[in-house]
């Protein structure tokens, strides 16, 4: 017997004419949680070795750069990768972020660019700053996927025989996998634990190592979860129509995750062999 979708208002609360949505709160919670955790990581001298540590004020400023990178990159990525034809017909709609439509892969690239530019402006090691961001990013991923579930969006594939399948209000009468919760677990909780352990063991002394672990871990988690997630309606399966990827059921999420996995492996190898260590390092002030 499928489960009924819990009736949750996408609007968390209203202040006069202004409505605060769970999706916005998820972004804010993820950013604030990442900011708090990043400040703790930046303050631990033993994690940085000879690399220059970011100051508390650096982390305070960094959150603004990253927030802009995530929003701008996430929106641009969605427009380019997922619905370019529709936005070419109505270009102004690309600016209407309140109508939904964000891409993790685009947000990832936007945040990475913002981190590199910020690190260079403060004379910090760019790869080490990317490593620190990699450790805290699963917090935002977890809350973002929970918000997707509350909104009843990005639902899973049909699963009429799965005992915990859910009938989503905007997905027809067919019971479906709650794939948003799978992603919250895999891309959020599990990856957070992996990154926390990796940060404790390796620290930031090998720039690029933690970033590589995160990118590879996310790519694996995303590809696995894509087997349970319904492809975007405007795209469908990129190759074939089968649920089995070996039979042609490739989705955009899978396709974009493959180069991420390759990049992650490359950075892990380079960092492990010491190629990413700077020739001269600055002691923490």
mmCIF file of C-alpha atoms in Angstrom:
data_model
loop_
_atom_site.group_PDB
_atom_site.id
_atom_site.type_symbol
_atom_site.label_atom_id
_atom_site.label_comp_id
_atom_site.label_asym_id
_atom_site.label_seq_id
_atom_site.Cartn_x
_atom_site.Cartn_y
_atom_site.Cartn_z
ATOM 1 C CA UNK A 1 0.000 0.000 0.000
ATOM 2 C CA UNK A 2 1.669 3.254 -1.097
ATOM 3 C CA UNK A 3 2.108 6.087 1.358
ATOM 4 C CA UNK A 4 0.249 9.346 0.957
ATOM 5 C CA UNK A 5 2.403 12.403 0.370
ATOM 6 C CA UNK A 6 2.526 14.467 3.562
ATOM 7 C CA UNK A 7 0.691 17.712 2.944
ATOM 8 C CA UNK A 8 3.367 20.284 3.633
ATOM 9 C CA UNK A 9 2.927 23.886 2.618
ATOM 10 C CA UNK A 10 5.929 24.994 0.500
ATOM 11 C CA UNK A 11 5.621 28.342 2.300
ATOM 12 C CA UNK A 12 7.161 28.076 5.764
ATOM 13 C CA UNK A 13 5.635 31.342 7.009
ATOM 14 C CA UNK A 14 4.520 34.751 5.779
ATOM 15 C CA UNK A 15 5.334 38.245 6.949
ATOM 16 C CA UNK A 16 2.673 40.496 5.495
ATOM 17 C CA UNK A 17 2.858 40.164 1.696
ATOM 18 C CA UNK A 18 6.233 38.407 1.846
ATOM 19 C CA UNK A 19 6.252 34.611 1.803
ATOM 20 C CA UNK A 20 9.250 32.686 3.113
ATOM 21 C CA UNK A 21 9.547 29.304 1.397
ATOM 22 C CA UNK A 22 11.145 26.143 2.726
ATOM 23 C CA UNK A 23 13.397 26.080 -0.337
ATOM 24 C CA UNK A 24 14.857 29.473 0.562
ATOM 25 C CA UNK A 25 15.251 28.421 4.175
ATOM 26 C CA UNK A 26 17.113 25.314 3.020
ATOM 27 C CA UNK A 27 19.638 27.464 1.144
ATOM 28 C CA UNK A 28 20.032 29.790 4.142
ATOM 29 C CA UNK A 29 20.384 26.898 6.589
ATOM 30 C CA UNK A 30 22.931 25.176 4.362
ATOM 31 C CA UNK A 31 25.003 28.340 3.988
ATOM 32 C CA UNK A 32 24.871 29.190 7.694
ATOM 33 C CA UNK A 33 25.651 25.607 8.686
ATOM 34 C CA UNK A 34 28.563 25.561 6.258
ATOM 35 C CA UNK A 35 29.786 28.928 7.565
ATOM 36 C CA UNK A 36 29.741 27.714 11.184
ATOM 37 C CA UNK A 37 31.534 24.460 10.351
ATOM 38 C CA UNK A 38 34.072 26.247 8.123
ATOM 39 C CA UNK A 39 34.984 28.627 10.940
ATOM 40 C CA UNK A 40 35.702 25.676 13.199
ATOM 41 C CA UNK A 41 37.840 24.002 10.536
ATOM 42 C CA UNK A 42 39.749 27.224 9.836
ATOM 43 C CA UNK A 43 40.588 27.616 13.530
ATOM 44 C CA UNK A 44 42.204 24.169 13.892
ATOM 45 C CA UNK A 45 45.932 24.717 13.408
ATOM 46 C CA UNK A 46 46.763 21.015 13.140
ATOM 47 C CA UNK A 47 44.664 20.639 9.968
ATOM 48 C CA UNK A 48 46.630 23.199 7.969
ATOM 49 C CA UNK A 49 50.276 22.327 8.581
ATOM 50 C CA UNK A 50 52.514 24.889 6.845
ATOM 51 C CA UNK A 51 49.679 26.325 4.768
ATOM 52 C CA UNK A 52 48.348 29.735 5.619
ATOM 53 C CA UNK A 53 45.106 29.524 7.603
ATOM 54 C CA UNK A 54 42.138 31.695 6.689
ATOM 55 C CA UNK A 55 41.193 34.192 9.361
ATOM 56 C CA UNK A 56 37.693 34.278 10.916
ATOM 57 C CA UNK A 57 36.949 37.448 8.937
ATOM 58 C CA UNK A 58 37.945 35.642 5.745
ATOM 59 C CA UNK A 59 35.272 33.013 6.374
ATOM 60 C CA UNK A 60 32.706 35.734 7.086
ATOM 61 C CA UNK A 61 33.422 37.365 3.729
ATOM 62 C CA UNK A 62 33.684 34.060 1.884
ATOM 63 C CA UNK A 63 30.067 33.139 2.609
ATOM 64 C CA UNK A 64 28.880 36.073 0.462
ATOM 65 C CA UNK A 65 31.090 35.061 -2.465
ATOM 66 C CA UNK A 66 29.973 31.443 -2.278
ATOM 67 C CA UNK A 67 26.282 32.356 -1.987
ATOM 68 C CA UNK A 68 26.493 34.440 -5.161
ATOM 69 C CA UNK A 69 28.424 31.703 -6.951
ATOM 70 C CA UNK A 70 25.889 29.036 -5.991
ATOM 71 C CA UNK A 71 22.828 31.058 -7.020
ATOM 72 C CA UNK A 72 24.231 32.452 -10.268
ATOM 73 C CA UNK A 73 25.970 29.230 -11.272
ATOM 74 C CA UNK A 74 23.029 27.063 -10.267
ATOM 75 C CA UNK A 75 20.573 29.104 -12.302
ATOM 76 C CA UNK A 76 22.847 29.399 -15.330
ATOM 77 C CA UNK A 77 23.540 25.674 -15.213
ATOM 78 C CA UNK A 78 19.825 24.863 -15.190
ATOM 79 C CA UNK A 79 19.168 27.187 -18.118
ATOM 80 C CA UNK A 80 22.011 25.741 -20.211
ATOM 81 C CA UNK A 81 21.809 22.056 -19.298
ATOM 82 C CA UNK A 82 18.144 21.395 -18.629
ATOM 83 C CA UNK A 83 15.817 23.810 -20.431
ATOM 84 C CA UNK A 84 17.751 25.946 -22.918
ATOM 85 C CA UNK A 85 15.086 25.833 -25.637
ATOM 86 C CA UNK A 86 12.358 27.234 -23.399
ATOM 87 C CA UNK A 87 14.551 30.064 -22.127
ATOM 88 C CA UNK A 88 15.657 31.007 -25.638
ATOM 89 C CA UNK A 89 11.982 31.567 -26.428
ATOM 90 C CA UNK A 90 11.470 33.596 -23.257
ATOM 91 C CA UNK A 91 14.861 34.977 -22.118
ATOM 92 C CA UNK A 92 13.473 37.064 -19.257
ATOM 93 C CA UNK A 93 12.170 33.912 -17.583
ATOM 94 C CA UNK A 94 15.797 32.910 -16.964
ATOM 95 C CA UNK A 95 15.952 35.710 -14.382
ATOM 96 C CA UNK A 96 12.861 34.465 -12.508
ATOM 97 C CA UNK A 97 14.712 32.302 -9.991
ATOM 98 C CA UNK A 98 11.653 32.347 -7.729
ATOM 99 C CA UNK A 99 9.911 30.084 -10.252
ATOM 100 C CA UNK A 100 12.410 27.325 -9.437
ATOM 101 C CA UNK A 101 15.045 25.598 -11.515
ATOM 102 C CA UNK A 102 18.563 25.196 -10.124
ATOM 103 C CA UNK A 103 21.350 22.853 -11.191
ATOM 104 C CA UNK A 104 23.771 21.424 -8.646
ATOM 105 C CA UNK A 105 26.466 21.015 -11.277
ATOM 106 C CA UNK A 106 26.124 24.668 -12.279
ATOM 107 C CA UNK A 107 26.072 25.788 -8.658
ATOM 108 C CA UNK A 108 29.164 23.687 -8.011
ATOM 109 C CA UNK A 109 31.079 25.376 -10.826
ATOM 110 C CA UNK A 110 29.886 28.817 -9.733
ATOM 111 C CA UNK A 111 30.914 28.227 -6.130
ATOM 112 C CA UNK A 112 34.293 26.805 -7.197
ATOM 113 C CA UNK A 113 35.018 29.880 -9.322
ATOM 114 C CA UNK A 114 34.000 32.184 -6.463
ATOM 115 C CA UNK A 115 36.265 30.267 -4.059
ATOM 116 C CA UNK A 116 39.281 30.480 -6.365
ATOM 117 C CA UNK A 117 38.816 34.217 -6.966
ATOM 118 C CA UNK A 118 38.347 34.835 -3.245
ATOM 119 C CA UNK A 119 41.420 32.790 -2.298
ATOM 120 C CA UNK A 120 43.589 34.700 -4.745
ATOM 121 C CA UNK A 121 42.298 38.026 -3.422
ATOM 122 C CA UNK A 122 43.336 37.035 0.133
ATOM 123 C CA UNK A 123 46.594 35.244 -0.756
ATOM 124 C CA UNK A 124 45.196 31.882 0.390
ATOM 125 C CA UNK A 125 45.792 28.528 -1.264
ATOM 126 C CA UNK A 126 42.895 28.079 -3.736
ATOM 127 C CA UNK A 127 42.900 24.266 -3.577
ATOM 128 C CA UNK A 128 42.936 24.294 0.219
ATOM 129 C CA UNK A 129 39.935 26.627 0.245
ATOM 130 C CA UNK A 130 38.150 24.326 -2.186
ATOM 131 C CA UNK A 131 38.961 21.460 0.178
ATOM 132 C CA UNK A 132 37.389 23.293 3.096
ATOM 133 C CA UNK A 133 34.281 24.026 1.048
ATOM 134 C CA UNK A 134 34.088 20.362 0.054
ATOM 135 C CA UNK A 135 33.897 19.327 3.706
ATOM 136 C CA UNK A 136 30.955 21.616 4.496
ATOM 137 C CA UNK A 137 28.980 21.405 1.221
ATOM 138 C CA UNK A 138 27.049 18.201 2.129
ATOM 139 C CA UNK A 139 25.205 20.232 4.772
ATOM 140 C CA UNK A 140 23.575 22.343 2.073
ATOM 141 C CA UNK A 141 22.941 19.306 -0.122
ATOM 142 C CA UNK A 142 21.077 17.570 2.697
ATOM 143 C CA UNK A 143 18.750 20.476 3.433
ATOM 144 C CA UNK A 144 18.270 21.226 -0.258
ATOM 145 C CA UNK A 145 17.019 17.700 -0.985
ATOM 146 C CA UNK A 146 14.710 17.811 2.039
ATOM 147 C CA UNK A 147 13.263 21.030 0.617
ATOM 148 C CA UNK A 148 12.760 19.273 -2.745
ATOM 149 C CA UNK A 149 10.721 16.635 -0.927
ATOM 150 C CA UNK A 150 8.622 19.227 0.910
ATOM 151 C CA UNK A 151 7.921 20.955 -2.401
ATOM 152 C CA UNK A 152 6.889 17.636 -3.955
ATOM 153 C CA UNK A 153 9.344 18.155 -6.834
ATOM 154 C CA UNK A 154 12.079 16.079 -8.469
ATOM 155 C CA UNK A 155 10.179 12.935 -7.541
ATOM 156 C CA UNK A 156 11.296 9.381 -8.203
ATOM 157 C CA UNK A 157 10.460 6.821 -10.844
ATOM 158 C CA UNK A 158 7.333 4.667 -10.639
ATOM 159 C CA UNK A 159 7.583 1.974 -7.953
ATOM 160 C CA UNK A 160 4.117 0.390 -7.541
ATOM 161 C CA UNK A 161 5.491 -2.624 -5.639
ATOM 162 C CA UNK A 162 7.782 -0.688 -3.266
ATOM 163 C CA UNK A 163 6.171 -0.600 0.217
ATOM 164 C CA UNK A 164 7.434 2.922 0.967
ATOM 165 C CA UNK A 165 6.536 4.459 -2.385
ATOM 166 C CA UNK A 166 4.729 7.777 -2.272
ATOM 167 C CA UNK A 167 2.003 9.233 -4.462
ATOM 168 C CA UNK A 168 3.177 12.774 -5.142
ATOM 169 C CA UNK A 169 0.383 15.315 -5.751
ATOM 170 C CA UNK A 170 1.811 16.642 -9.039
ATOM 171 C CA UNK A 171 3.093 13.335 -10.437
ATOM 172 C CA UNK A 172 -0.158 11.538 -11.133
ATOM 173 C CA UNK A 173 -1.657 8.557 -9.292
ATOM 174 C CA UNK A 174 1.379 6.269 -9.666
ATOM 175 C CA UNK A 175 3.358 5.482 -6.467
ATOM 176 C CA UNK A 176 6.961 6.607 -6.823
ATOM 177 C CA UNK A 177 10.316 6.346 -5.093
ATOM 178 C CA UNK A 178 10.934 9.236 -2.650
ATOM 179 C CA UNK A 179 14.207 9.841 -4.477
ATOM 180 C CA UNK A 180 14.673 13.259 -2.847
ATOM 181 C CA UNK A 181 15.154 11.466 0.487
ATOM 182 C CA UNK A 182 17.568 9.004 -1.111
ATOM 183 C CA UNK A 183 19.634 11.940 -2.328
ATOM 184 C CA UNK A 184 19.458 13.665 1.059
ATOM 185 C CA UNK A 185 20.850 10.477 2.573
ATOM 186 C CA UNK A 186 23.526 9.700 -0.033
ATOM 187 C CA UNK A 187 24.652 13.144 -1.209
ATOM 188 C CA UNK A 188 24.040 14.761 2.167
ATOM 189 C CA UNK A 189 24.353 12.601 5.270
ATOM 190 C CA UNK A 190 26.682 9.846 4.011
ATOM 191 C CA UNK A 191 28.941 12.255 2.131
ATOM 192 C CA UNK A 192 29.060 14.567 5.166
ATOM 193 C CA UNK A 193 30.319 11.714 7.345
ATOM 194 C CA UNK A 194 32.887 10.656 4.729
ATOM 195 C CA UNK A 195 34.196 14.212 4.379
ATOM 196 C CA UNK A 196 34.318 14.794 8.145
ATOM 197 C CA UNK A 197 36.426 11.652 8.585
ATOM 198 C CA UNK A 198 38.661 12.567 5.652
ATOM 199 C CA UNK A 199 39.206 16.080 7.048
ATOM 200 C CA UNK A 200 40.143 14.651 10.430
ATOM 201 C CA UNK A 201 42.600 12.160 8.905
ATOM 202 C CA UNK A 202 44.196 14.212 6.116
ATOM 203 C CA UNK A 203 43.499 17.825 7.034
ATOM 204 C CA UNK A 204 44.263 20.406 4.352
ATOM 205 C CA UNK A 205 47.966 19.626 4.134
ATOM 206 C CA UNK A 206 47.584 18.034 0.687
ATOM 207 C CA UNK A 207 45.661 20.669 -1.298
ATOM 208 C CA UNK A 208 43.053 19.183 -3.597
ATOM 209 C CA UNK A 209 42.759 15.814 -1.860
ATOM 210 C CA UNK A 210 39.553 16.516 0.061
ATOM 211 C CA UNK A 211 38.052 18.296 -2.926
ATOM 212 C CA UNK A 212 38.791 15.270 -5.076
ATOM 213 C CA UNK A 213 37.196 12.921 -2.540
ATOM 214 C CA UNK A 214 34.079 15.086 -2.425
ATOM 215 C CA UNK A 215 33.718 15.395 -6.189
ATOM 216 C CA UNK A 216 34.161 11.653 -6.685
ATOM 217 C CA UNK A 217 31.836 10.836 -3.782
ATOM 218 C CA UNK A 218 29.111 13.153 -5.024
ATOM 219 C CA UNK A 219 29.350 11.807 -8.563
ATOM 220 C CA UNK A 220 28.951 8.230 -7.339
ATOM 221 C CA UNK A 221 26.040 9.107 -5.039
ATOM 222 C CA UNK A 222 24.291 11.126 -7.763
ATOM 223 C CA UNK A 223 24.644 8.403 -10.398
ATOM 224 C CA UNK A 224 23.251 5.791 -8.005
ATOM 225 C CA UNK A 225 20.323 8.015 -7.025
ATOM 226 C CA UNK A 226 19.562 8.773 -10.678
ATOM 227 C CA UNK A 227 18.428 5.139 -11.055
ATOM 228 C CA UNK A 228 15.522 6.017 -8.744
ATOM 229 C CA UNK A 229 14.851 9.596 -9.882
ATOM 230 C CA UNK A 230 12.453 10.450 -12.698
ATOM 231 C CA UNK A 231 14.305 12.258 -15.521
ATOM 232 C CA UNK A 232 13.354 15.871 -16.115
ATOM 233 C CA UNK A 233 10.190 15.968 -18.222
ATOM 234 C CA UNK A 234 11.648 18.276 -20.876
ATOM 235 C CA UNK A 235 14.684 15.993 -21.332
ATOM 236 C CA UNK A 236 13.671 12.447 -20.467
ATOM 237 C CA UNK A 237 16.322 9.794 -21.048
ATOM 238 C CA UNK A 238 19.176 11.125 -23.152
ATOM 239 C CA UNK A 239 19.879 7.711 -24.705
ATOM 240 C CA UNK A 240 17.129 5.119 -24.827
ATOM 241 C CA UNK A 241 14.180 4.749 -22.495
ATOM 242 C CA UNK A 242 15.161 1.972 -20.106
ATOM 243 C CA UNK A 243 15.579 2.246 -16.343
ATOM 244 C CA UNK A 244 18.762 0.219 -16.758
ATOM 245 C CA UNK A 245 21.660 2.462 -17.761
ATOM 246 C CA UNK A 246 23.312 -0.462 -19.548
ATOM 247 C CA UNK A 247 20.260 -0.625 -21.824
ATOM 248 C CA UNK A 248 20.414 3.050 -22.702
ATOM 249 C CA UNK A 249 18.636 4.810 -19.833
ATOM 250 C CA UNK A 250 21.163 7.619 -19.374
ATOM 251 C CA UNK A 251 19.967 10.830 -17.715
ATOM 252 C CA UNK A 252 21.457 14.313 -17.730
ATOM 253 C CA UNK A 253 22.361 13.953 -14.058
ATOM 254 C CA UNK A 254 24.376 10.831 -14.846
ATOM 255 C CA UNK A 255 26.056 12.409 -17.845
ATOM 256 C CA UNK A 256 27.157 15.515 -15.940
ATOM 257 C CA UNK A 257 28.446 13.395 -13.048
ATOM 258 C CA UNK A 258 30.857 11.345 -15.178
ATOM 259 C CA UNK A 259 33.364 14.183 -15.786
ATOM 260 C CA UNK A 260 33.039 15.101 -12.098
ATOM 261 C CA UNK A 261 34.130 11.591 -11.149
ATOM 262 C CA UNK A 262 37.107 11.771 -13.528
ATOM 263 C CA UNK A 263 38.179 15.155 -12.159
ATOM 264 C CA UNK A 264 37.842 13.830 -8.614
ATOM 265 C CA UNK A 265 40.072 10.837 -9.336
ATOM 266 C CA UNK A 266 42.695 13.045 -11.020
ATOM 267 C CA UNK A 267 42.886 15.406 -8.046
ATOM 268 C CA UNK A 268 43.073 12.547 -5.555
ATOM 269 C CA UNK A 269 46.025 11.035 -7.425
ATOM 270 C CA UNK A 270 47.834 14.349 -7.891
ATOM 271 C CA UNK A 271 47.349 15.390 -4.266
ATOM 272 C CA UNK A 272 48.338 11.976 -2.889
ATOM 273 C CA UNK A 273 51.587 12.128 -4.881
ATOM 274 C CA UNK A 274 52.339 15.626 -3.620
ATOM 275 C CA UNK A 275 52.053 17.424 -6.962
ATOM 276 C CA UNK A 276 49.599 20.009 -5.624
ATOM 277 C CA UNK A 277 51.720 21.136 -2.691
ATOM 278 C CA UNK A 278 53.015 24.685 -3.205
ATOM 279 C CA UNK A 279 56.768 25.091 -3.477
ATOM 280 C CA UNK A 280 56.740 27.684 -0.712
ATOM 281 C CA UNK A 281 54.139 27.859 2.038
ATOM 282 C CA UNK A 282 53.389 30.613 4.483
ATOM 283 C CA UNK A 283 53.134 29.848 8.149
ATOM 284 C CA UNK A 284 49.814 30.672 9.763
ATOM 285 C CA UNK A 285 49.783 34.070 11.366
#
